[in-house]
mmCIF file of C-alpha atoms in Angstrom:
data_model
loop_
_atom_site.group_PDB
_atom_site.id
_atom_site.type_symbol
_atom_site.label_atom_id
_atom_site.label_comp_id
_atom_site.label_asym_id
_atom_site.label_seq_id
_atom_site.Cartn_x
_atom_site.Cartn_y
_atom_site.Cartn_z
ATOM 1 C CA MET H 776 -0.341 -25.375 8.088
ATOM 2 C CA LYS H 777 -3.519 -23.234 8.002
ATOM 3 C CA LYS H 778 -4.002 -21.371 4.720
ATOM 4 C CA ILE H 779 -4.226 -17.613 4.765
ATOM 5 C CA THR H 780 -7.439 -16.468 3.204
ATOM 6 C CA ILE H 781 -7.258 -13.170 1.083
ATOM 7 C CA ALA H 782 -10.399 -11.367 -0.137
ATOM 8 C CA LEU H 783 -9.596 -10.008 -3.624
ATOM 9 C CA ASP H 784 -11.710 -7.102 -4.941
ATOM 10 C CA VAL H 785 -12.205 -8.369 -8.531
ATOM 11 C CA MET H 786 -14.063 -5.242 -9.769
ATOM 12 C CA GLY H 787 -11.489 -2.620 -8.699
ATOM 13 C CA GLY H 788 -8.849 -1.273 -10.993
ATOM 14 C CA ASP H 789 -8.437 -0.133 -14.577
ATOM 15 C CA PHE H 790 -7.991 -3.676 -16.003
ATOM 16 C CA ALA H 791 -10.619 -5.354 -13.856
ATOM 17 C CA PRO H 792 -11.927 -8.031 -13.947
ATOM 18 C CA ARG H 793 -9.600 -9.853 -16.413
ATOM 19 C CA GLU H 794 -6.186 -9.010 -14.959
ATOM 20 C CA ILE H 795 -7.443 -9.285 -11.380
ATOM 21 C CA VAL H 796 -8.695 -12.760 -11.848
ATOM 22 C CA LYS H 797 -5.579 -13.681 -13.911
ATOM 23 C CA GLY H 798 -3.390 -12.390 -11.052
ATOM 24 C CA ALA H 799 -5.348 -14.531 -8.553
ATOM 25 C CA ILE H 800 -4.730 -17.648 -10.707
ATOM 26 C CA GLU H 801 -1.026 -16.895 -10.843
ATOM 27 C CA ALA H 802 -0.917 -16.280 -7.057
ATOM 28 C CA VAL H 803 -2.497 -19.612 -6.052
ATOM 29 C CA ASP H 804 -0.122 -21.353 -8.435
ATOM 30 C CA CYS H 805 3.101 -19.875 -7.069
ATOM 31 C CA VAL H 806 2.313 -18.614 -3.471
ATOM 32 C CA GLU H 807 2.019 -21.356 -0.879
ATOM 33 C CA ASN H 808 -0.650 -21.724 1.748
ATOM 34 C CA ILE H 809 -3.139 -19.109 0.470
ATOM 35 C CA GLN H 810 -6.871 -19.282 -0.268
ATOM 36 C CA ILE H 811 -8.382 -16.538 -2.470
ATOM 37 C CA LEU H 812 -11.970 -15.223 -2.244
ATOM 38 C CA LEU H 813 -12.792 -13.608 -5.610
ATOM 39 C CA VAL H 814 -15.274 -10.903 -4.646
ATOM 40 C CA GLY H 815 -17.565 -9.532 -7.336
ATOM 41 C CA GLU H 816 -20.327 -10.297 -9.757
ATOM 42 C CA PRO H 817 -20.403 -14.066 -10.026
ATOM 43 C CA GLY H 818 -21.237 -14.226 -13.773
ATOM 44 C CA VAL H 819 -18.336 -11.942 -14.632
ATOM 45 C CA ILE H 820 -15.891 -13.952 -12.473
ATOM 46 C CA TYR H 821 -16.957 -17.355 -13.761
ATOM 47 C CA LYS H 822 -16.504 -16.143 -17.303
ATOM 48 C CA GLU H 823 -12.923 -15.057 -16.544
ATOM 49 C CA LEU H 824 -12.317 -18.473 -14.793
ATOM 50 C CA GLU H 825 -13.376 -20.410 -17.933
ATOM 51 C CA ASN H 826 -10.610 -22.658 -19.245
ATOM 52 C CA THR H 827 -8.304 -21.987 -16.314
ATOM 53 C CA GLY H 828 -8.931 -25.346 -14.655
ATOM 54 C CA GLU H 829 -10.428 -26.136 -11.274
ATOM 55 C CA ARG H 830 -8.606 -25.067 -8.168
ATOM 56 C CA ASP H 831 -9.638 -25.914 -4.645
ATOM 57 C CA ASN H 832 -8.047 -22.724 -3.226
ATOM 58 C CA ILE H 833 -10.216 -20.242 -5.051
ATOM 59 C CA GLU H 834 -13.799 -19.415 -4.124
ATOM 60 C CA VAL H 835 -16.262 -16.813 -5.388
ATOM 61 C CA LEU H 836 -17.922 -14.392 -3.000
ATOM 62 C CA PRO H 837 -20.859 -12.601 -4.635
ATOM 63 C CA ALA H 838 -21.180 -8.814 -4.729
ATOM 64 C CA SER H 839 -23.795 -7.069 -6.913
ATOM 65 C CA GLN H 840 -22.149 -3.636 -7.280
ATOM 66 C CA LYS H 841 -18.819 -2.051 -8.047
ATOM 67 C CA ILE H 842 -17.227 1.244 -7.302
ATOM 68 C CA GLU H 843 -15.915 3.270 -10.338
ATOM 69 C CA ALA H 844 -12.652 5.131 -10.304
ATOM 70 C CA TYR H 845 -14.391 8.446 -10.937
ATOM 71 C CA GLU H 846 -16.908 8.084 -8.096
ATOM 72 C CA LYS H 847 -16.536 10.120 -4.895
ATOM 73 C CA PRO H 848 -15.313 8.127 -1.875
ATOM 74 C CA SER H 849 -18.745 8.648 -0.092
ATOM 75 C CA ILE H 850 -20.262 6.322 -2.622
ATOM 76 C CA VAL H 851 -19.272 3.443 -0.312
ATOM 77 C CA LYS H 852 -22.115 4.480 1.979
ATOM 78 C CA GLN H 853 -24.644 3.889 -0.768
ATOM 79 C CA LYS H 854 -22.967 0.835 -2.495
ATOM 80 C CA LYS H 855 -22.919 -1.505 0.459
ATOM 81 C CA ASP H 856 -22.972 -4.598 -1.717
ATOM 82 C CA SER H 857 -19.955 -3.395 -3.802
ATOM 83 C CA SER H 858 -17.046 -5.814 -4.243
ATOM 84 C CA LEU H 859 -14.974 -3.538 -2.023
ATOM 85 C CA MET H 860 -17.304 -3.343 0.843
ATOM 86 C CA VAL H 861 -18.160 -7.120 0.680
ATOM 87 C CA ALA H 862 -14.434 -7.914 0.740
ATOM 88 C CA LEU H 863 -13.923 -5.620 3.727
ATOM 89 C CA GLU H 864 -16.862 -7.171 5.589
ATOM 90 C CA ALA H 865 -15.564 -10.635 4.841
ATOM 91 C CA VAL H 866 -12.440 -9.847 6.860
ATOM 92 C CA LYS H 867 -14.438 -8.247 9.703
ATOM 93 C CA GLU H 868 -16.649 -11.396 9.772
ATOM 94 C CA GLY H 869 -13.555 -13.753 9.964
ATOM 95 C CA LYS H 870 -14.011 -15.183 6.504
ATOM 96 C CA ALA H 871 -10.603 -13.796 5.415
ATOM 97 C CA GLU H 872 -7.428 -12.295 7.012
ATOM 98 C CA ALA H 873 -6.681 -9.600 4.428
ATOM 99 C CA VAL H 874 -8.082 -7.550 1.547
ATOM 100 C CA VAL H 875 -6.333 -6.802 -1.782
ATOM 101 C CA THR H 876 -7.836 -4.084 -4.103
ATOM 102 C CA ALA H 877 -6.692 -1.950 -7.043
ATOM 103 C CA GLY H 878 -9.780 0.262 -6.673
ATOM 104 C CA ASN H 879 -10.440 3.962 -5.867
ATOM 105 C CA THR H 880 -8.099 4.949 -3.158
ATOM 106 C CA GLY H 881 -10.402 7.353 -1.400
ATOM 107 C CA ALA H 882 -13.188 4.896 -1.430
ATOM 108 C CA VAL H 883 -10.856 2.172 -0.108
ATOM 109 C CA LEU H 884 -9.785 4.295 2.824
ATOM 110 C CA LEU H 885 -13.327 5.465 3.706
ATOM 111 C CA GLY H 886 -14.762 2.038 3.218
ATOM 112 C CA ALA H 887 -12.136 0.513 5.577
ATOM 113 C CA LEU H 888 -12.758 3.161 8.243
ATOM 114 C CA LEU H 889 -16.486 2.647 8.024
ATOM 115 C CA SER H 890 -16.287 -1.170 8.110
ATOM 116 C CA TRP H 891 -13.228 -1.686 10.351
ATOM 117 C CA GLY H 892 -12.430 1.653 12.158
ATOM 118 C CA LYS H 893 -8.809 2.567 13.189
ATOM 119 C CA ILE H 894 -6.205 1.146 15.418
ATOM 120 C CA GLU H 895 -6.502 2.774 18.823
ATOM 121 C CA GLY H 896 -4.017 5.594 19.069
ATOM 122 C CA ILE H 897 -3.691 6.280 15.336
ATOM 123 C CA SER H 898 -5.323 9.408 14.141
ATOM 124 C CA ARG H 899 -5.246 8.587 10.417
ATOM 125 C CA PRO H 900 -4.288 5.470 8.412
ATOM 126 C CA ALA H 901 -1.676 6.093 5.806
ATOM 127 C CA LEU H 902 -0.656 4.429 2.507
ATOM 128 C CA ALA H 903 2.851 3.012 2.775
ATOM 129 C CA ALA H 904 4.580 2.718 -0.665
ATOM 130 C CA SER H 905 7.807 0.676 -1.104
ATOM 131 C CA MET H 906 10.192 2.586 -3.375
ATOM 132 C CA PRO H 907 13.749 1.934 -4.770
ATOM 133 C CA HIS H 908 17.000 3.632 -3.647
ATOM 134 C CA ARG H 909 20.645 2.781 -4.516
ATOM 135 C CA GLU H 910 20.975 0.123 -1.802
ATOM 136 C CA GLY H 911 17.555 -1.382 -1.644
ATOM 137 C CA ARG H 912 14.120 -0.014 -0.741
ATOM 138 C CA PHE H 913 12.451 2.670 1.451
ATOM 139 C CA ILE H 914 8.967 3.327 2.732
ATOM 140 C CA LEU H 915 7.237 6.506 1.636
ATOM 141 C CA LEU H 916 4.154 7.467 3.614
ATOM 142 C CA ASP H 917 1.636 8.927 3.262
ATOM 143 C CA ALA H 918 1.601 8.059 -0.474
ATOM 144 C CA GLY H 919 -1.761 9.599 -1.144
ATOM 145 C CA ALA H 920 -4.504 8.714 1.331
ATOM 146 C CA ASN H 921 -4.349 12.016 3.382
ATOM 147 C CA VAL H 922 -3.899 15.181 1.316
ATOM 148 C CA ASP H 923 -4.314 17.548 4.307
ATOM 149 C CA CYS H 924 -2.343 16.555 7.434
ATOM 150 C CA ARG H 925 -1.418 17.956 10.854
ATOM 151 C CA PRO H 926 1.913 17.419 12.634
ATOM 152 C CA HIS H 927 0.744 14.588 14.803
ATOM 153 C CA HIS H 928 -0.400 12.731 11.735
ATOM 154 C CA LEU H 929 3.082 12.685 10.409
ATOM 155 C CA LEU H 930 4.342 11.413 13.756
ATOM 156 C CA HIS H 931 1.895 8.494 13.485
ATOM 157 C CA PHE H 932 3.029 7.774 9.971
ATOM 158 C CA ALA H 933 6.616 7.682 11.135
ATOM 159 C CA ILE H 934 5.807 5.225 13.947
ATOM 160 C CA MET H 935 3.955 2.907 11.576
ATOM 161 C CA GLY H 936 6.404 3.180 8.823
ATOM 162 C CA SER H 937 9.266 2.395 11.121
ATOM 163 C CA ILE H 938 7.546 -0.740 12.399
ATOM 164 C CA TYR H 939 6.730 -1.822 8.889
ATOM 165 C CA ALA H 940 10.245 -1.277 7.577
ATOM 166 C CA SER H 941 11.568 -3.311 10.404
ATOM 167 C CA LEU H 942 9.183 -6.236 9.900
ATOM 168 C CA VAL H 943 8.816 -6.408 6.132
ATOM 169 C CA LEU H 944 11.975 -4.868 4.770
ATOM 170 C CA HIS H 945 13.917 -6.455 7.677
ATOM 171 C CA ILE H 946 15.804 -3.254 8.482
ATOM 172 C CA ASN H 947 17.161 -3.030 12.048
ATOM 173 C CA ASN H 948 16.392 0.348 13.621
ATOM 174 C CA PRO H 949 15.073 2.056 10.407
ATOM 175 C CA ARG H 950 16.199 5.631 9.700
ATOM 176 C CA VAL H 951 13.268 8.091 9.575
ATOM 177 C CA GLY H 952 13.500 11.208 7.554
ATOM 178 C CA LEU H 953 11.043 14.098 7.108
ATOM 179 C CA LEU H 954 10.646 15.102 3.424
ATOM 180 C CA ASN H 955 11.404 18.775 3.173
ATOM 181 C CA ILE H 956 12.755 21.480 0.858
ATOM 182 C CA GLY H 957 16.143 21.583 2.659
ATOM 183 C CA GLU H 958 18.171 19.515 5.154
ATOM 184 C CA GLU H 959 18.661 22.250 7.671
ATOM 185 C CA THR H 960 16.467 22.495 10.850
ATOM 186 C CA GLY H 961 13.856 25.209 10.358
ATOM 187 C CA LYS H 962 13.271 24.602 6.692
ATOM 188 C CA GLY H 963 9.852 24.190 5.262
ATOM 189 C CA ASN H 964 6.400 25.247 6.167
ATOM 190 C CA SER H 965 4.429 25.217 9.475
ATOM 191 C CA LEU H 966 3.508 21.561 9.060
ATOM 192 C CA THR H 967 7.092 20.397 8.691
ATOM 193 C CA HIS H 968 8.380 22.803 11.394
ATOM 194 C CA SER H 969 5.938 21.365 14.011
ATOM 195 C CA ALA H 970 6.341 17.721 12.783
ATOM 196 C CA TYR H 971 10.059 17.997 13.095
ATOM 197 C CA GLN H 972 9.794 18.860 16.703
ATOM 198 C CA LEU H 973 7.485 15.909 17.386
ATOM 199 C CA LEU H 974 9.729 13.512 15.469
ATOM 200 C CA GLU H 975 12.837 14.753 17.235
ATOM 201 C CA LYS H 976 11.351 13.873 20.635
ATOM 202 C CA ALA H 977 9.953 10.495 19.638
ATOM 203 C CA PRO H 978 11.699 7.184 20.272
ATOM 204 C CA LEU H 979 12.553 6.731 16.727
ATOM 205 C CA ASN H 980 15.835 6.776 14.653
ATOM 206 C CA PHE H 981 15.069 10.281 13.284
ATOM 207 C CA VAL H 982 17.687 11.503 10.932
ATOM 208 C CA GLY H 983 16.146 14.943 10.350
ATOM 209 C CA ASN H 984 15.009 16.580 7.130
ATOM 210 C CA VAL H 985 15.617 14.865 3.737
ATOM 211 C CA GLU H 986 15.398 16.440 0.335
ATOM 212 C CA GLY H 987 13.645 14.859 -2.732
ATOM 213 C CA LYS H 988 16.945 14.412 -4.466
ATOM 214 C CA ASP H 989 18.352 12.394 -1.436
ATOM 215 C CA ILE H 990 15.575 9.877 -0.836
ATOM 216 C CA PHE H 991 16.646 7.772 -3.799
ATOM 217 C CA ALA H 992 20.250 7.806 -2.559
ATOM 218 C CA GLY H 993 19.287 5.829 0.523
ATOM 219 C CA THR H 994 19.576 8.574 3.205
ATOM 220 C CA ALA H 995 16.482 7.236 4.977
ATOM 221 C CA ASP H 996 14.579 3.939 5.272
ATOM 222 C CA VAL H 997 11.255 5.603 6.108
ATOM 223 C CA VAL H 998 10.350 8.957 4.389
ATOM 224 C CA VAL H 999 7.427 10.884 6.010
ATOM 225 C CA CYS H 1000 5.244 13.483 4.381
ATOM 226 C CA ASP H 1001 1.590 14.447 3.798
ATOM 227 C CA GLY H 1002 -0.361 12.449 1.154
ATOM 228 C CA PHE H 1003 -0.493 15.352 -1.350
ATOM 229 C CA VAL H 1004 3.401 15.542 -1.465
ATOM 230 C CA GLY H 1005 3.792 11.849 -1.243
ATOM 231 C CA ASN H 1006 1.524 11.070 -4.161
ATOM 232 C CA VAL H 1007 3.403 13.657 -6.278
ATOM 233 C CA VAL H 1008 6.625 11.974 -5.425
ATOM 234 C CA LEU H 1009 5.196 8.509 -6.162
ATOM 235 C CA LYS H 1010 3.670 9.470 -9.540
ATOM 236 C CA SER H 1011 6.802 11.606 -10.533
ATOM 237 C CA ASN H 1012 9.058 8.705 -9.827
ATOM 238 C CA GLU H 1013 6.970 6.465 -11.894
ATOM 239 C CA GLY H 1014 6.902 8.779 -14.817
ATOM 240 C CA LEU H 1015 10.662 9.403 -14.557
ATOM 241 C CA ALA H 1016 11.341 5.692 -14.553
ATOM 242 C CA GLN H 1017 9.269 5.215 -17.675
ATOM 243 C CA LEU H 1018 11.165 8.041 -19.319
ATOM 244 C CA ALA H 1019 14.547 6.596 -18.386
ATOM 245 C CA LEU H 1020 13.527 3.205 -19.867
ATOM 246 C CA TYR H 1021 12.274 4.832 -22.999
ATOM 247 C CA TYR H 1022 15.563 6.572 -23.616
ATOM 248 C CA LEU H 1023 17.662 3.567 -22.690
ATOM 249 C CA LYS H 1024 15.723 1.423 -25.174
ATOM 250 C CA LYS H 1025 16.079 4.239 -27.840
ATOM 251 C CA LEU H 1026 19.747 4.073 -27.310
ATOM 252 C CA GLY H 1027 19.748 0.365 -27.973
ATOM 253 C CA MET H 1028 20.466 -0.708 -24.390
ATOM 254 C CA ASP H 1029 19.247 -3.867 -22.860
ATOM 255 C CA VAL H 1030 16.773 -2.797 -20.036
ATOM 256 C CA GLU H 1031 15.510 -6.100 -18.939
ATOM 257 C CA LYS H 1032 17.867 -6.331 -15.943
ATOM 258 C CA ILE H 1033 16.702 -2.853 -14.899
ATOM 259 C CA ILE H 1034 12.959 -3.291 -15.157
ATOM 260 C CA PRO H 1035 12.639 -5.311 -11.905
ATOM 261 C CA TYR H 1036 14.028 -2.350 -9.889
ATOM 262 C CA LEU H 1037 11.699 0.207 -11.453
ATOM 263 C CA ASP H 1038 8.469 -1.589 -12.354
ATOM 264 C CA TYR H 1039 5.714 -1.028 -9.796
ATOM 265 C CA ALA H 1040 4.313 -4.392 -10.675
ATOM 266 C CA GLU H 1041 7.306 -6.045 -8.993
ATOM 267 C CA TYR H 1042 6.166 -4.784 -5.547
ATOM 268 C CA GLY H 1043 2.362 -5.307 -6.106
ATOM 269 C CA GLY H 1044 0.802 -2.953 -3.625
ATOM 270 C CA ALA H 1045 1.000 -0.701 -0.615
ATOM 271 C CA PRO H 1046 -0.485 -1.426 2.737
ATOM 272 C CA PHE H 1047 -2.831 0.913 4.508
ATOM 273 C CA LEU H 1048 -1.219 1.193 8.004
ATOM 274 C CA GLY H 1049 -3.408 2.234 10.815
ATOM 275 C CA VAL H 1050 -6.487 0.089 10.196
ATOM 276 C CA PRO H 1051 -6.988 -3.055 12.322
ATOM 277 C CA TYR H 1052 -6.742 -5.601 9.499
ATOM 278 C CA VAL H 1053 -4.399 -6.145 6.510
ATOM 279 C CA LEU H 1054 -5.392 -4.030 3.591
ATOM 280 C CA ILE H 1055 -3.252 -3.846 0.411
ATOM 281 C CA LYS H 1056 -3.933 -1.261 -2.198
ATOM 282 C CA GLY H 1057 -2.589 -2.020 -5.686
ATOM 283 C CA HIS H 1058 -1.915 0.543 -8.394
ATOM 284 C CA GLY H 1059 -5.013 1.491 -10.365
ATOM 285 C CA ARG H 1060 -3.328 0.142 -13.474
ATOM 286 C CA SER H 1061 -2.371 -3.152 -11.790
ATOM 287 C CA ASN H 1062 -1.873 -5.980 -14.174
ATOM 288 C CA ALA H 1063 -1.913 -9.670 -13.312
ATOM 289 C CA LYS H 1064 1.679 -9.630 -12.117
ATOM 290 C CA ALA H 1065 1.019 -6.700 -9.794
ATOM 291 C CA ILE H 1066 -1.980 -8.405 -8.349
ATOM 292 C CA ARG H 1067 0.010 -11.581 -7.796
ATOM 293 C CA GLN H 1068 2.670 -9.632 -5.944
ATOM 294 C CA ALA H 1069 0.077 -7.705 -3.966
ATOM 295 C CA ILE H 1070 -1.458 -11.018 -2.726
ATOM 296 C CA ALA H 1071 2.113 -12.115 -1.718
ATOM 297 C CA VAL H 1072 2.524 -8.877 0.259
ATOM 298 C CA ALA H 1073 -0.800 -9.341 1.985
ATOM 299 C CA LYS H 1074 0.159 -12.873 2.971
ATOM 300 C CA GLU H 1075 3.528 -11.784 4.426
ATOM 301 C CA ALA H 1076 1.782 -8.946 6.323
ATOM 302 C CA VAL H 1077 -0.498 -11.453 7.938
ATOM 303 C CA GLU H 1078 2.271 -13.909 8.675
ATOM 304 C CA VAL H 1079 4.449 -11.205 10.441
ATOM 305 C CA ASP H 1080 1.345 -9.916 12.338
ATOM 306 C CA ILE H 1081 2.023 -6.391 11.273
ATOM 307 C CA ILE H 1082 -1.311 -5.235 12.762
ATOM 308 C CA GLY H 1083 -0.555 -6.652 16.113
ATOM 309 C CA LYS H 1084 3.060 -5.360 16.101
ATOM 310 C CA ILE H 1085 1.893 -1.788 15.266
ATOM 311 C CA THR H 1086 -0.749 -1.984 17.959
ATOM 312 C CA SER H 1087 1.697 -3.232 20.572
ATOM 313 C CA ALA H 1088 4.333 -0.734 19.586
ATOM 314 C CA LEU H 1089 1.995 2.141 20.099
ATOM 315 C CA SER H 1090 2.044 1.510 23.887
ATOM 316 C CA ARG H 1091 5.663 2.671 23.946
ATOM 317 C CA PHE H 1092 4.617 6.120 22.849
ATOM 318 C CA LYS H 1093 1.794 6.690 25.229
ATOM 319 C CA GLY H 1094 2.875 9.141 28.040
ATOM 320 C CA GLY H 1095 6.111 10.246 26.385
ATOM 321 C CA VAL H 1096 4.628 11.433 23.137
ATOM 322 C CA SER H 1097 1.069 12.757 22.489
ATOM 323 C CA LEU H 1098 -1.003 10.446 20.408
#
């Protein structure tokens, strides 16, 4: 069986390069049929690889620059030999099938658009985060890539999220909900009013508006919103989970069984949907475990041909729904 090659941005993330390289080592030791390209400054990478033992499924791809978390996304135009851009180009050139990075979200999105472009028919790529509810998981998108959106962007997010939930979460006919301040039709602002009308007409299993308190109860499998709201939901949930664990520990309760449901590291990373190759964005604070899981997510996305399925499914919408 042919190995799936994943380009890993070693220099991106708060704990780079140590935790990134460590995560790669863990991944090749427990995830079958993968090849990792460690992309970054060779001297730094080889130092992290010392005493880890030789592995024939890890290679180093040199990059002389790195993109810092504080830099504006446009920096990717100047830092063409950054670990992020070299990783993206490696996929474009056929050296790898996917990219995993924990770097600057804005830079990742802009870099992917400059290097790869978009899937035809999609106006904007979206970050699709997997989050817990009472019965399993749901997909939230956009989780932070697009802070200003128009109604048709939310329609495209819903289409891509529905396909992803079906293929990766294995949910038949996923329920799509529009995140809003009330369940009733007509609630919200001009964006949600117009988006509701588009979603209602689309060939999706649209269940209407869903409130923030309901998404964790499992009322929808795909929750759609703009990236500003989505990122607030994502970070608020993260903080609330940490607070809950803090109080449970303080009360002397055993939280070890709960942590896998709430720890972002368990789910690794979120895919950017709408670009023509697999791109997985890890949390900025990704540790080795999160990187290992993100690599596993990337492998699965390649195996199920998520990009091809999204591209093919878009043809169902042409003519009936404006793209």
